[in-house]
């Protein structure tokens, strides 16, 4: 455990200049071992038998229809870090992937002489890296029966905001999208409920939000939104595994929808449960936060050469 207090080069961004204010206090780095062990959470895994698959099995003696159980469970796909100081990813072993480069040197918040102001623009870098515990979670699921394979590759850098500076630091081109300009579209939380944390668009690193945890969470949601879709105007690797017979990978992450994803807090503390945003804030002393992004997979064991169809207990066929 160590205490750190430092400043770095100011981040210049139209129409104002951001100076850096780094929180001081004790912090403990997050390592791969603790991330991997965090996946042993039945609450996050949420293993369920959801239906039956039908297969056609043919042999020299004829053909017959066989069945297998269709299961659904969540898998941790990404370790998503959202942090103030460029190059200071809380996931210690991955910090070297996001060192400052030309055009992506600074980070921080607008310093204001009035601490009671609630219009503080905050900036966060975000890294989305393949979760090292996906295989462990699948093995845990297999103890309850058949389990699905993850579509993510461990330690793969799917998103590094330092490489996406045009979009992440300047909001180009998403600042002029309708989702960015029209209130009430793509919001995390709801205005009517009094828990709206921020807009998904523009998917960039700035947000006016007085609460540091909430700002970091919105940035993580934005990065997850990008990575789980194809053909977005960002520099990233899509995490969009393909459907195949008896294997149904998840669709894109959708805010406020627990059927598409869940977040497990890893830093500043590891929590044993998952939730979607809005969730209970936990403030970090150093402006760094990290979550596991869990997404749902459905699958069934192959019992023949040809997949016919599946029936879900809750209705519907595929």
PDB file of C-alpha atoms in Angstrom:
ATOM      1  CA  UNK A   1       0.000   0.000   0.000  1.00  0.00           C
ATOM      2  CA  UNK A   2       1.304   3.439  -0.876  1.00  0.00           C
ATOM      3  CA  UNK A   3       0.249   7.039  -0.867  1.00  0.00           C
ATOM      4  CA  UNK A   4       0.731   9.205  -3.908  1.00  0.00           C
ATOM      5  CA  UNK A   5       0.112  12.827  -4.728  1.00  0.00           C
ATOM      6  CA  UNK A   6       1.288  14.259  -8.031  1.00  0.00           C
ATOM      7  CA  UNK A   7       0.398  16.466 -10.940  1.00  0.00           C
ATOM      8  CA  UNK A   8       0.915  15.974 -14.631  1.00  0.00           C
ATOM      9  CA  UNK A   9       0.919  18.050 -17.782  1.00  0.00           C
ATOM     10  CA  UNK A  10      -2.297  20.046 -18.262  1.00  0.00           C
ATOM     11  CA  UNK A  11      -4.690  18.725 -20.880  1.00  0.00           C
ATOM     12  CA  UNK A  12      -5.600  21.431 -23.373  1.00  0.00           C
ATOM     13  CA  UNK A  13      -8.988  21.056 -24.950  1.00  0.00           C
ATOM     14  CA  UNK A  14     -11.211  23.621 -26.604  1.00  0.00           C
ATOM     15  CA  UNK A  15     -12.709  25.822 -25.304  1.00  0.00           C
ATOM     16  CA  UNK A  16     -10.906  25.695 -21.991  1.00  0.00           C
ATOM     17  CA  UNK A  17      -7.738  24.369 -20.453  1.00  0.00           C
ATOM     18  CA  UNK A  18      -7.917  21.522 -17.980  1.00  0.00           C
ATOM     19  CA  UNK A  19      -5.429  21.438 -15.162  1.00  0.00           C
ATOM     20  CA  UNK A  20      -4.778  18.264 -13.310  1.00  0.00           C
ATOM     21  CA  UNK A  21      -5.970  17.597  -9.785  1.00  0.00           C
ATOM     22  CA  UNK A  22      -5.030  14.137  -8.611  1.00  0.00           C
ATOM     23  CA  UNK A  23      -6.568  12.886  -5.409  1.00  0.00           C
ATOM     24  CA  UNK A  24      -4.118  11.915  -2.702  1.00  0.00           C
ATOM     25  CA  UNK A  25      -4.459   8.934  -0.442  1.00  0.00           C
ATOM     26  CA  UNK A  26      -3.654   5.284   0.031  1.00  0.00           C
ATOM     27  CA  UNK A  27      -4.285   2.905  -2.843  1.00  0.00           C
ATOM     28  CA  UNK A  28      -3.560  -0.700  -3.654  1.00  0.00           C
ATOM     29  CA  UNK A  29      -3.024  -1.876  -7.203  1.00  0.00           C
ATOM     30  CA  UNK A  30      -5.361  -4.406  -8.730  1.00  0.00           C
ATOM     31  CA  UNK A  31      -3.582  -7.487 -10.069  1.00  0.00           C
ATOM     32  CA  UNK A  32      -4.466 -10.329 -12.415  1.00  0.00           C
ATOM     33  CA  UNK A  33      -4.740 -12.846  -9.585  1.00  0.00           C
ATOM     34  CA  UNK A  34      -7.409 -10.885  -7.731  1.00  0.00           C
ATOM     35  CA  UNK A  35      -9.322 -10.242 -10.953  1.00  0.00           C
ATOM     36  CA  UNK A  36      -9.315 -13.941 -11.794  1.00  0.00           C
ATOM     37  CA  UNK A  37     -10.415 -15.031  -8.317  1.00  0.00           C
ATOM     38  CA  UNK A  38     -13.273 -12.495  -8.353  1.00  0.00           C
ATOM     39  CA  UNK A  39     -15.215 -14.550 -10.906  1.00  0.00           C
ATOM     40  CA  UNK A  40     -16.260 -17.134  -8.295  1.00  0.00           C
ATOM     41  CA  UNK A  41     -19.553 -15.352  -7.783  1.00  0.00           C
ATOM     42  CA  UNK A  42     -22.852 -17.247  -8.207  1.00  0.00           C
ATOM     43  CA  UNK A  43     -24.639 -13.905  -8.252  1.00  0.00           C
ATOM     44  CA  UNK A  44     -22.660 -12.762 -11.298  1.00  0.00           C
ATOM     45  CA  UNK A  45     -22.655 -16.166 -13.011  1.00  0.00           C
ATOM     46  CA  UNK A  46     -26.454 -16.566 -12.759  1.00  0.00           C
ATOM     47  CA  UNK A  47     -26.504 -20.105 -14.180  1.00  0.00           C
ATOM     48  CA  UNK A  48     -29.925 -21.284 -15.418  1.00  0.00           C
ATOM     49  CA  UNK A  49     -31.442 -24.055 -17.502  1.00  0.00           C
ATOM     50  CA  UNK A  50     -33.574 -22.174 -20.019  1.00  0.00           C
ATOM     51  CA  UNK A  51     -34.724 -24.672 -22.642  1.00  0.00           C
ATOM     52  CA  UNK A  52     -34.152 -27.715 -24.845  1.00  0.00           C
ATOM     53  CA  UNK A  53     -32.225 -28.095 -28.103  1.00  0.00           C
ATOM     54  CA  UNK A  54     -33.187 -30.594 -30.805  1.00  0.00           C
ATOM     55  CA  UNK A  55     -30.582 -32.273 -33.011  1.00  0.00           C
ATOM     56  CA  UNK A  56     -30.755 -34.720 -35.900  1.00  0.00           C
ATOM     57  CA  UNK A  57     -28.340 -37.618 -35.469  1.00  0.00           C
ATOM     58  CA  UNK A  58     -27.830 -39.877 -38.472  1.00  0.00           C
ATOM     59  CA  UNK A  59     -25.942 -43.201 -38.570  1.00  0.00           C
ATOM     60  CA  UNK A  60     -25.720 -46.004 -41.143  1.00  0.00           C
ATOM     61  CA  UNK A  61     -28.735 -47.476 -39.378  1.00  0.00           C
ATOM     62  CA  UNK A  62     -30.965 -44.430 -39.754  1.00  0.00           C
ATOM     63  CA  UNK A  63     -31.680 -41.013 -38.276  1.00  0.00           C
ATOM     64  CA  UNK A  64     -33.260 -39.931 -35.029  1.00  0.00           C
ATOM     65  CA  UNK A  65     -33.899 -36.757 -33.101  1.00  0.00           C
ATOM     66  CA  UNK A  66     -31.924 -36.203 -29.921  1.00  0.00           C
ATOM     67  CA  UNK A  67     -32.200 -33.463 -27.330  1.00  0.00           C
ATOM     68  CA  UNK A  68     -29.847 -31.574 -25.055  1.00  0.00           C
ATOM     69  CA  UNK A  69     -30.344 -29.043 -22.284  1.00  0.00           C
ATOM     70  CA  UNK A  70     -30.086 -25.378 -23.175  1.00  0.00           C
ATOM     71  CA  UNK A  71     -28.370 -23.308 -20.484  1.00  0.00           C
ATOM     72  CA  UNK A  72     -27.728 -19.629 -19.942  1.00  0.00           C
ATOM     73  CA  UNK A  73     -25.102 -17.960 -17.800  1.00  0.00           C
ATOM     74  CA  UNK A  74     -22.998 -14.824 -17.666  1.00  0.00           C
ATOM     75  CA  UNK A  75     -19.283 -14.778 -18.450  1.00  0.00           C
ATOM     76  CA  UNK A  76     -16.789 -12.034 -17.520  1.00  0.00           C
ATOM     77  CA  UNK A  77     -15.499 -10.792 -20.870  1.00  0.00           C
ATOM     78  CA  UNK A  78     -13.680  -7.547 -20.150  1.00  0.00           C
ATOM     79  CA  UNK A  79     -11.760  -5.885 -17.379  1.00  0.00           C
ATOM     80  CA  UNK A  80     -12.784  -2.236 -17.836  1.00  0.00           C
ATOM     81  CA  UNK A  81     -10.671   0.393 -16.082  1.00  0.00           C
ATOM     82  CA  UNK A  82     -11.746   4.037 -15.816  1.00  0.00           C
ATOM     83  CA  UNK A  83      -9.085   6.289 -14.348  1.00  0.00           C
ATOM     84  CA  UNK A  84      -7.939   9.881 -14.131  1.00  0.00           C
ATOM     85  CA  UNK A  85      -4.209   9.876 -14.812  1.00  0.00           C
ATOM     86  CA  UNK A  86      -3.078   8.666 -18.229  1.00  0.00           C
ATOM     87  CA  UNK A  87      -0.934   5.556 -17.842  1.00  0.00           C
ATOM     88  CA  UNK A  88      -2.237   4.788 -14.339  1.00  0.00           C
ATOM     89  CA  UNK A  89      -4.589   1.872 -15.057  1.00  0.00           C
ATOM     90  CA  UNK A  90      -5.507   0.309 -11.669  1.00  0.00           C
ATOM     91  CA  UNK A  91      -4.920  -3.137 -13.246  1.00  0.00           C
ATOM     92  CA  UNK A  92      -1.195  -3.038 -12.548  1.00  0.00           C
ATOM     93  CA  UNK A  93       0.053  -5.532 -15.154  1.00  0.00           C
ATOM     94  CA  UNK A  94      -1.886  -3.789 -17.941  1.00  0.00           C
ATOM     95  CA  UNK A  95      -0.811  -0.223 -17.164  1.00  0.00           C
ATOM     96  CA  UNK A  96       2.017  -0.323 -19.736  1.00  0.00           C
ATOM     97  CA  UNK A  97      -0.564  -0.627 -22.535  1.00  0.00           C
ATOM     98  CA  UNK A  98      -1.854   2.894 -21.964  1.00  0.00           C
ATOM     99  CA  UNK A  99       1.182   5.046 -21.288  1.00  0.00           C
ATOM    100  CA  UNK A 100       0.851   8.666 -22.483  1.00  0.00           C
ATOM    101  CA  UNK A 101       1.466   9.125 -26.194  1.00  0.00           C
ATOM    102  CA  UNK A 102       1.393  12.178 -28.446  1.00  0.00           C
ATOM    103  CA  UNK A 103      -2.115  13.614 -28.358  1.00  0.00           C
ATOM    104  CA  UNK A 104      -3.065  11.654 -25.245  1.00  0.00           C
ATOM    105  CA  UNK A 105      -0.802  12.902 -22.475  1.00  0.00           C
ATOM    106  CA  UNK A 106      -3.008  14.442 -19.799  1.00  0.00           C
ATOM    107  CA  UNK A 107      -6.130  13.784 -17.812  1.00  0.00           C
ATOM    108  CA  UNK A 108      -8.013  15.104 -14.837  1.00  0.00           C
ATOM    109  CA  UNK A 109     -10.695  17.587 -13.814  1.00  0.00           C
ATOM    110  CA  UNK A 110     -11.301  21.289 -14.268  1.00  0.00           C
ATOM    111  CA  UNK A 111     -10.039  23.031 -11.156  1.00  0.00           C
ATOM    112  CA  UNK A 112     -12.508  25.622  -9.860  1.00  0.00           C
ATOM    113  CA  UNK A 113     -12.082  27.970  -6.895  1.00  0.00           C
ATOM    114  CA  UNK A 114     -15.618  27.194  -5.685  1.00  0.00           C
ATOM    115  CA  UNK A 115     -15.781  23.649  -4.327  1.00  0.00           C
ATOM    116  CA  UNK A 116     -19.567  23.864  -4.005  1.00  0.00           C
ATOM    117  CA  UNK A 117     -20.065  23.963  -7.758  1.00  0.00           C
ATOM    118  CA  UNK A 118     -21.671  20.828  -9.186  1.00  0.00           C
ATOM    119  CA  UNK A 119     -20.770  21.462 -12.848  1.00  0.00           C
ATOM    120  CA  UNK A 120     -17.311  19.954 -12.629  1.00  0.00           C
ATOM    121  CA  UNK A 121     -16.189  18.484 -15.965  1.00  0.00           C
ATOM    122  CA  UNK A 122     -14.373  15.239 -15.287  1.00  0.00           C
ATOM    123  CA  UNK A 123     -12.127  13.299 -17.629  1.00  0.00           C
ATOM    124  CA  UNK A 124     -11.363   9.579 -17.483  1.00  0.00           C
ATOM    125  CA  UNK A 125      -9.200   7.325 -19.607  1.00  0.00           C
ATOM    126  CA  UNK A 126     -10.751   3.908 -20.205  1.00  0.00           C
ATOM    127  CA  UNK A 127      -9.169   0.565 -21.076  1.00  0.00           C
ATOM    128  CA  UNK A 128     -11.184  -2.527 -21.947  1.00  0.00           C
ATOM    129  CA  UNK A 129      -8.999  -5.647 -21.822  1.00  0.00           C
ATOM    130  CA  UNK A 130      -9.928  -9.305 -22.211  1.00  0.00           C
ATOM    131  CA  UNK A 131     -10.822 -10.751 -18.814  1.00  0.00           C
ATOM    132  CA  UNK A 132      -8.344 -13.330 -17.480  1.00  0.00           C
ATOM    133  CA  UNK A 133     -11.075 -15.224 -15.595  1.00  0.00           C
ATOM    134  CA  UNK A 134     -13.416 -16.180 -18.428  1.00  0.00           C
ATOM    135  CA  UNK A 135     -12.171 -19.771 -18.514  1.00  0.00           C
ATOM    136  CA  UNK A 136     -12.434 -20.041 -14.718  1.00  0.00           C
ATOM    137  CA  UNK A 137     -16.047 -18.828 -14.823  1.00  0.00           C
ATOM    138  CA  UNK A 138     -16.859 -21.408 -17.501  1.00  0.00           C
ATOM    139  CA  UNK A 139     -15.360 -24.159 -15.357  1.00  0.00           C
ATOM    140  CA  UNK A 140     -17.441 -22.954 -12.426  1.00  0.00           C
ATOM    141  CA  UNK A 141     -20.566 -23.055 -14.607  1.00  0.00           C
ATOM    142  CA  UNK A 142     -19.730 -26.583 -15.789  1.00  0.00           C
ATOM    143  CA  UNK A 143     -20.088 -27.836 -12.205  1.00  0.00           C
ATOM    144  CA  UNK A 144     -23.823 -27.213 -12.599  1.00  0.00           C
ATOM    145  CA  UNK A 145     -24.010 -28.890 -15.998  1.00  0.00           C
ATOM    146  CA  UNK A 146     -23.067 -27.915 -19.525  1.00  0.00           C
ATOM    147  CA  UNK A 147     -21.306 -24.547 -19.854  1.00  0.00           C
ATOM    148  CA  UNK A 148     -20.754 -22.032 -22.653  1.00  0.00           C
ATOM    149  CA  UNK A 149     -17.366 -20.914 -23.925  1.00  0.00           C
ATOM    150  CA  UNK A 150     -16.441 -17.262 -23.760  1.00  0.00           C
ATOM    151  CA  UNK A 151     -16.130 -15.269 -26.952  1.00  0.00           C
ATOM    152  CA  UNK A 152     -13.434 -13.011 -25.509  1.00  0.00           C
ATOM    153  CA  UNK A 153      -9.668 -13.533 -25.566  1.00  0.00           C
ATOM    154  CA  UNK A 154      -7.888 -13.074 -22.240  1.00  0.00           C
ATOM    155  CA  UNK A 155      -5.573 -10.033 -22.074  1.00  0.00           C
ATOM    156  CA  UNK A 156      -6.614  -8.823 -25.521  1.00  0.00           C
ATOM    157  CA  UNK A 157      -6.723  -4.982 -25.579  1.00  0.00           C
ATOM    158  CA  UNK A 158     -10.160  -4.423 -27.097  1.00  0.00           C
ATOM    159  CA  UNK A 159     -10.177  -0.727 -26.246  1.00  0.00           C
ATOM    160  CA  UNK A 160      -7.477   1.735 -25.168  1.00  0.00           C
ATOM    161  CA  UNK A 161      -8.690   5.330 -25.044  1.00  0.00           C
ATOM    162  CA  UNK A 162      -5.163   6.656 -25.622  1.00  0.00           C
ATOM    163  CA  UNK A 163      -5.347   5.206 -29.145  1.00  0.00           C
ATOM    164  CA  UNK A 164      -8.785   6.725 -29.738  1.00  0.00           C
ATOM    165  CA  UNK A 165      -7.944  10.320 -28.868  1.00  0.00           C
ATOM    166  CA  UNK A 166      -9.921  12.005 -31.675  1.00  0.00           C
ATOM    167  CA  UNK A 167     -13.179  10.439 -30.498  1.00  0.00           C
ATOM    168  CA  UNK A 168     -12.400  10.086 -26.795  1.00  0.00           C
ATOM    169  CA  UNK A 169     -10.902  13.526 -26.168  1.00  0.00           C
ATOM    170  CA  UNK A 170     -12.650  15.666 -28.774  1.00  0.00           C
ATOM    171  CA  UNK A 171     -15.953  13.880 -29.288  1.00  0.00           C
ATOM    172  CA  UNK A 172     -15.489  13.669 -33.056  1.00  0.00           C
ATOM    173  CA  UNK A 173     -17.857  12.864 -34.703  1.00  0.00           C
ATOM    174  CA  UNK A 174     -20.369  11.852 -32.010  1.00  0.00           C
ATOM    175  CA  UNK A 175     -20.813  15.307 -30.466  1.00  0.00           C
ATOM    176  CA  UNK A 176     -23.199  16.159 -33.314  1.00  0.00           C
ATOM    177  CA  UNK A 177     -25.175  12.897 -33.214  1.00  0.00           C
ATOM    178  CA  UNK A 178     -28.882  13.201 -32.272  1.00  0.00           C
ATOM    179  CA  UNK A 179     -28.217  10.979 -29.234  1.00  0.00           C
ATOM    180  CA  UNK A 180     -25.793  13.634 -27.970  1.00  0.00           C
ATOM    181  CA  UNK A 181     -28.002  16.652 -28.632  1.00  0.00           C
ATOM    182  CA  UNK A 182     -31.513  15.500 -27.678  1.00  0.00           C
ATOM    183  CA  UNK A 183     -32.220  15.194 -23.924  1.00  0.00           C
ATOM    184  CA  UNK A 184     -33.642  11.911 -22.685  1.00  0.00           C
ATOM    185  CA  UNK A 185     -31.946   9.660 -25.258  1.00  0.00           C
ATOM    186  CA  UNK A 186     -29.529   6.911 -24.177  1.00  0.00           C
ATOM    187  CA  UNK A 187     -29.291   7.939 -20.515  1.00  0.00           C
ATOM    188  CA  UNK A 188     -27.816   5.854 -17.700  1.00  0.00           C
ATOM    189  CA  UNK A 189     -30.519   5.862 -15.059  1.00  0.00           C
ATOM    190  CA  UNK A 190     -33.672   7.950 -15.457  1.00  0.00           C
ATOM    191  CA  UNK A 191     -34.497  11.584 -14.888  1.00  0.00           C
ATOM    192  CA  UNK A 192     -37.931  10.668 -13.525  1.00  0.00           C
ATOM    193  CA  UNK A 193     -36.333   8.450 -10.879  1.00  0.00           C
ATOM    194  CA  UNK A 194     -33.792  11.067  -9.889  1.00  0.00           C
ATOM    195  CA  UNK A 195     -30.863   8.739 -10.583  1.00  0.00           C
ATOM    196  CA  UNK A 196     -29.691   9.799 -14.044  1.00  0.00           C
ATOM    197  CA  UNK A 197     -25.870   9.633 -14.061  1.00  0.00           C
ATOM    198  CA  UNK A 198     -25.163  10.825 -17.575  1.00  0.00           C
ATOM    199  CA  UNK A 199     -25.649  10.189 -21.274  1.00  0.00           C
ATOM    200  CA  UNK A 200     -24.047   7.340 -23.167  1.00  0.00           C
ATOM    201  CA  UNK A 201     -23.460   9.745 -26.108  1.00  0.00           C
ATOM    202  CA  UNK A 202     -21.157  11.271 -27.017  1.00  0.00           C
ATOM    203  CA  UNK A 203     -18.998   8.281 -26.179  1.00  0.00           C
ATOM    204  CA  UNK A 204     -16.002  10.304 -25.019  1.00  0.00           C
ATOM    205  CA  UNK A 205     -13.973  10.819 -21.861  1.00  0.00           C
ATOM    206  CA  UNK A 206     -15.612  14.004 -20.561  1.00  0.00           C
ATOM    207  CA  UNK A 207     -18.706  14.362 -18.416  1.00  0.00           C
ATOM    208  CA  UNK A 208     -20.144  17.074 -16.180  1.00  0.00           C
ATOM    209  CA  UNK A 209     -20.779  15.027 -13.041  1.00  0.00           C
ATOM    210  CA  UNK A 210     -19.965  16.041  -9.444  1.00  0.00           C
ATOM    211  CA  UNK A 211     -19.559  12.436  -8.291  1.00  0.00           C
ATOM    212  CA  UNK A 212     -16.272  10.816  -9.343  1.00  0.00           C
ATOM    213  CA  UNK A 213     -17.555   7.226  -9.173  1.00  0.00           C
ATOM    214  CA  UNK A 214     -20.588   8.030 -11.303  1.00  0.00           C
ATOM    215  CA  UNK A 215     -18.434   9.800 -13.886  1.00  0.00           C
ATOM    216  CA  UNK A 216     -16.080   6.819 -14.077  1.00  0.00           C
ATOM    217  CA  UNK A 217     -19.018   4.426 -14.415  1.00  0.00           C
ATOM    218  CA  UNK A 218     -20.500   6.412 -17.301  1.00  0.00           C
ATOM    219  CA  UNK A 219     -17.135   6.284 -19.089  1.00  0.00           C
ATOM    220  CA  UNK A 220     -16.946   2.512 -18.559  1.00  0.00           C
ATOM    221  CA  UNK A 221     -20.479   2.134 -19.940  1.00  0.00           C
ATOM    222  CA  UNK A 222     -19.545   4.210 -22.985  1.00  0.00           C
ATOM    223  CA  UNK A 223     -16.520   2.033 -23.724  1.00  0.00           C
ATOM    224  CA  UNK A 224     -18.563  -1.153 -23.271  1.00  0.00           C
ATOM    225  CA  UNK A 225     -21.163   0.262 -25.634  1.00  0.00           C
ATOM    226  CA  UNK A 226     -18.530   0.780 -28.320  1.00  0.00           C
ATOM    227  CA  UNK A 227     -16.691  -2.517 -27.945  1.00  0.00           C
ATOM    228  CA  UNK A 228     -19.812  -4.695 -28.129  1.00  0.00           C
ATOM    229  CA  UNK A 229     -20.874  -3.228 -31.489  1.00  0.00           C
ATOM    230  CA  UNK A 230     -19.405  -3.401 -34.978  1.00  0.00           C
ATOM    231  CA  UNK A 231     -18.451  -0.484 -37.230  1.00  0.00           C
ATOM    232  CA  UNK A 232     -18.343   2.265 -34.615  1.00  0.00           C
ATOM    233  CA  UNK A 233     -16.372   5.496 -35.347  1.00  0.00           C
ATOM    234  CA  UNK A 234     -13.696   4.602 -32.807  1.00  0.00           C
ATOM    235  CA  UNK A 235     -10.324   2.839 -32.726  1.00  0.00           C
ATOM    236  CA  UNK A 236     -11.072  -0.534 -31.107  1.00  0.00           C
ATOM    237  CA  UNK A 237     -11.430  -4.289 -31.604  1.00  0.00           C
ATOM    238  CA  UNK A 238     -15.076  -5.404 -31.662  1.00  0.00           C
ATOM    239  CA  UNK A 239     -16.095  -8.034 -29.115  1.00  0.00           C
ATOM    240  CA  UNK A 240     -18.956  -9.497 -31.132  1.00  0.00           C
ATOM    241  CA  UNK A 241     -18.712 -13.315 -31.132  1.00  0.00           C
ATOM    242  CA  UNK A 242     -20.657 -15.057 -33.895  1.00  0.00           C
ATOM    243  CA  UNK A 243     -23.695 -17.232 -33.379  1.00  0.00           C
ATOM    244  CA  UNK A 244     -23.467 -20.873 -34.417  1.00  0.00           C
ATOM    245  CA  UNK A 245     -25.505 -24.059 -34.003  1.00  0.00           C
ATOM    246  CA  UNK A 246     -26.264 -24.514 -30.329  1.00  0.00           C
ATOM    247  CA  UNK A 247     -24.384 -21.363 -29.303  1.00  0.00           C
ATOM    248  CA  UNK A 248     -25.966 -17.967 -28.770  1.00  0.00           C
ATOM    249  CA  UNK A 249     -23.479 -15.226 -27.774  1.00  0.00           C
ATOM    250  CA  UNK A 250     -24.701 -11.942 -26.305  1.00  0.00           C
ATOM    251  CA  UNK A 251     -25.844  -8.921 -28.242  1.00  0.00           C
ATOM    252  CA  UNK A 252     -24.653  -5.361 -27.638  1.00  0.00           C
ATOM    253  CA  UNK A 253     -24.574  -3.866 -24.160  1.00  0.00           C
ATOM    254  CA  UNK A 254     -27.637  -1.692 -23.503  1.00  0.00           C
ATOM    255  CA  UNK A 255     -27.711   0.697 -20.566  1.00  0.00           C
ATOM    256  CA  UNK A 256     -30.307   0.037 -17.818  1.00  0.00           C
ATOM    257  CA  UNK A 257     -30.879  -3.490 -19.184  1.00  0.00           C
ATOM    258  CA  UNK A 258     -29.628  -6.271 -16.919  1.00  0.00           C
ATOM    259  CA  UNK A 259     -30.462  -8.903 -19.535  1.00  0.00           C
ATOM    260  CA  UNK A 260     -27.584  -7.647 -21.722  1.00  0.00           C
ATOM    261  CA  UNK A 261     -24.793  -7.155 -19.177  1.00  0.00           C
ATOM    262  CA  UNK A 262     -23.741  -6.702 -15.541  1.00  0.00           C
ATOM    263  CA  UNK A 263     -20.862  -4.912 -13.839  1.00  0.00           C
ATOM    264  CA  UNK A 264     -18.760  -6.253 -10.961  1.00  0.00           C
ATOM    265  CA  UNK A 265     -16.685  -3.656  -9.129  1.00  0.00           C
ATOM    266  CA  UNK A 266     -13.015  -4.626  -8.833  1.00  0.00           C
ATOM    267  CA  UNK A 267     -11.369  -1.383  -7.709  1.00  0.00           C
ATOM    268  CA  UNK A 268     -11.135   0.410  -5.299  1.00  0.00           C
ATOM    269  CA  UNK A 269     -12.607  -2.746  -3.737  1.00  0.00           C
ATOM    270  CA  UNK A 270     -13.583  -6.163  -5.081  1.00  0.00           C
ATOM    271  CA  UNK A 271     -17.292  -6.795  -4.654  1.00  0.00           C
ATOM    272  CA  UNK A 272     -18.772 -10.327  -4.760  1.00  0.00           C
ATOM    273  CA  UNK A 273     -21.943  -9.302  -6.609  1.00  0.00           C
ATOM    274  CA  UNK A 274     -22.909  -7.727  -9.922  1.00  0.00           C
ATOM    275  CA  UNK A 275     -25.252  -4.902 -10.850  1.00  0.00           C
ATOM    276  CA  UNK A 276     -26.024  -2.504 -13.646  1.00  0.00           C
ATOM    277  CA  UNK A 277     -25.557   1.237 -13.354  1.00  0.00           C
ATOM    278  CA  UNK A 278     -26.875   3.139 -11.408  1.00  0.00           C
ATOM    279  CA  UNK A 279     -25.377   1.258  -8.458  1.00  0.00           C
ATOM    280  CA  UNK A 280     -24.015   2.165  -5.026  1.00  0.00           C
ATOM    281  CA  UNK A 281     -21.034   4.539  -5.418  1.00  0.00           C
ATOM    282  CA  UNK A 282     -17.676   3.603  -3.864  1.00  0.00           C
ATOM    283  CA  UNK A 283     -15.193   6.471  -4.037  1.00  0.00           C
ATOM    284  CA  UNK A 284     -11.559   5.910  -4.988  1.00  0.00           C
ATOM    285  CA  UNK A 285      -8.729   7.900  -3.405  1.00  0.00           C
ATOM    286  CA  UNK A 286      -6.702   8.039  -6.626  1.00  0.00           C
ATOM    287  CA  UNK A 287      -9.420   8.604  -9.231  1.00  0.00           C
ATOM    288  CA  UNK A 288      -9.112   5.046 -10.567  1.00  0.00           C
ATOM    289  CA  UNK A 289     -11.903   2.460 -10.888  1.00  0.00           C
ATOM    290  CA  UNK A 290     -12.227  -0.956 -12.493  1.00  0.00           C
ATOM    291  CA  UNK A 291     -15.056  -3.365 -13.219  1.00  0.00           C
ATOM    292  CA  UNK A 292     -15.587  -6.767 -14.782  1.00  0.00           C
ATOM    293  CA  UNK A 293     -18.082  -6.650 -17.625  1.00  0.00           C
ATOM    294  CA  UNK A 294     -20.222  -9.817 -17.589  1.00  0.00           C
ATOM    295  CA  UNK A 295     -22.428 -10.741 -20.551  1.00  0.00           C
ATOM    296  CA  UNK A 296     -24.937 -13.604 -20.999  1.00  0.00           C
ATOM    297  CA  UNK A 297     -24.324 -16.650 -23.194  1.00  0.00           C
ATOM    298  CA  UNK A 298     -26.758 -19.443 -24.077  1.00  0.00           C
ATOM    299  CA  UNK A 299     -25.681 -22.811 -25.429  1.00  0.00           C
ATOM    300  CA  UNK A 300     -26.423 -26.520 -25.528  1.00  0.00           C
ATOM    301  CA  UNK A 301     -24.354 -29.650 -26.066  1.00  0.00           C
ATOM    302  CA  UNK A 302     -24.154 -30.928 -29.642  1.00  0.00           C
ATOM    303  CA  UNK A 303     -25.994 -34.252 -29.913  1.00  0.00           C
ATOM    304  CA  UNK A 304     -26.136 -34.699 -33.675  1.00  0.00           C
ATOM    305  CA  UNK A 305     -24.812 -33.524 -37.014  1.00  0.00           C
ATOM    306  CA  UNK A 306     -27.669 -31.097 -37.658  1.00  0.00           C
ATOM    307  CA  UNK A 307     -29.179 -28.536 -35.330  1.00  0.00           C
ATOM    308  CA  UNK A 308     -32.937 -28.408 -35.797  1.00  0.00           C
ATOM    309  CA  UNK A 309     -34.228 -25.818 -33.320  1.00  0.00           C
ATOM    310  CA  UNK A 310     -34.484 -24.987 -29.646  1.00  0.00           C
ATOM    311  CA  UNK A 311     -37.410 -24.242 -27.371  1.00  0.00           C
ATOM    312  CA  UNK A 312     -37.127 -21.892 -24.414  1.00  0.00           C
ATOM    313  CA  UNK A 313     -39.127 -22.607 -21.287  1.00  0.00           C
ATOM    314  CA  UNK A 314     -40.139 -18.943 -21.146  1.00  0.00           C
ATOM    315  CA  UNK A 315     -41.577 -19.168 -24.644  1.00  0.00           C
ATOM    316  CA  UNK A 316     -40.188 -18.839 -28.146  1.00  0.00           C
ATOM    317  CA  UNK A 317     -38.030 -20.950 -30.400  1.00  0.00           C
ATOM    318  CA  UNK A 318     -34.746 -20.441 -32.182  1.00  0.00           C
TER     319      UNK A 318
END
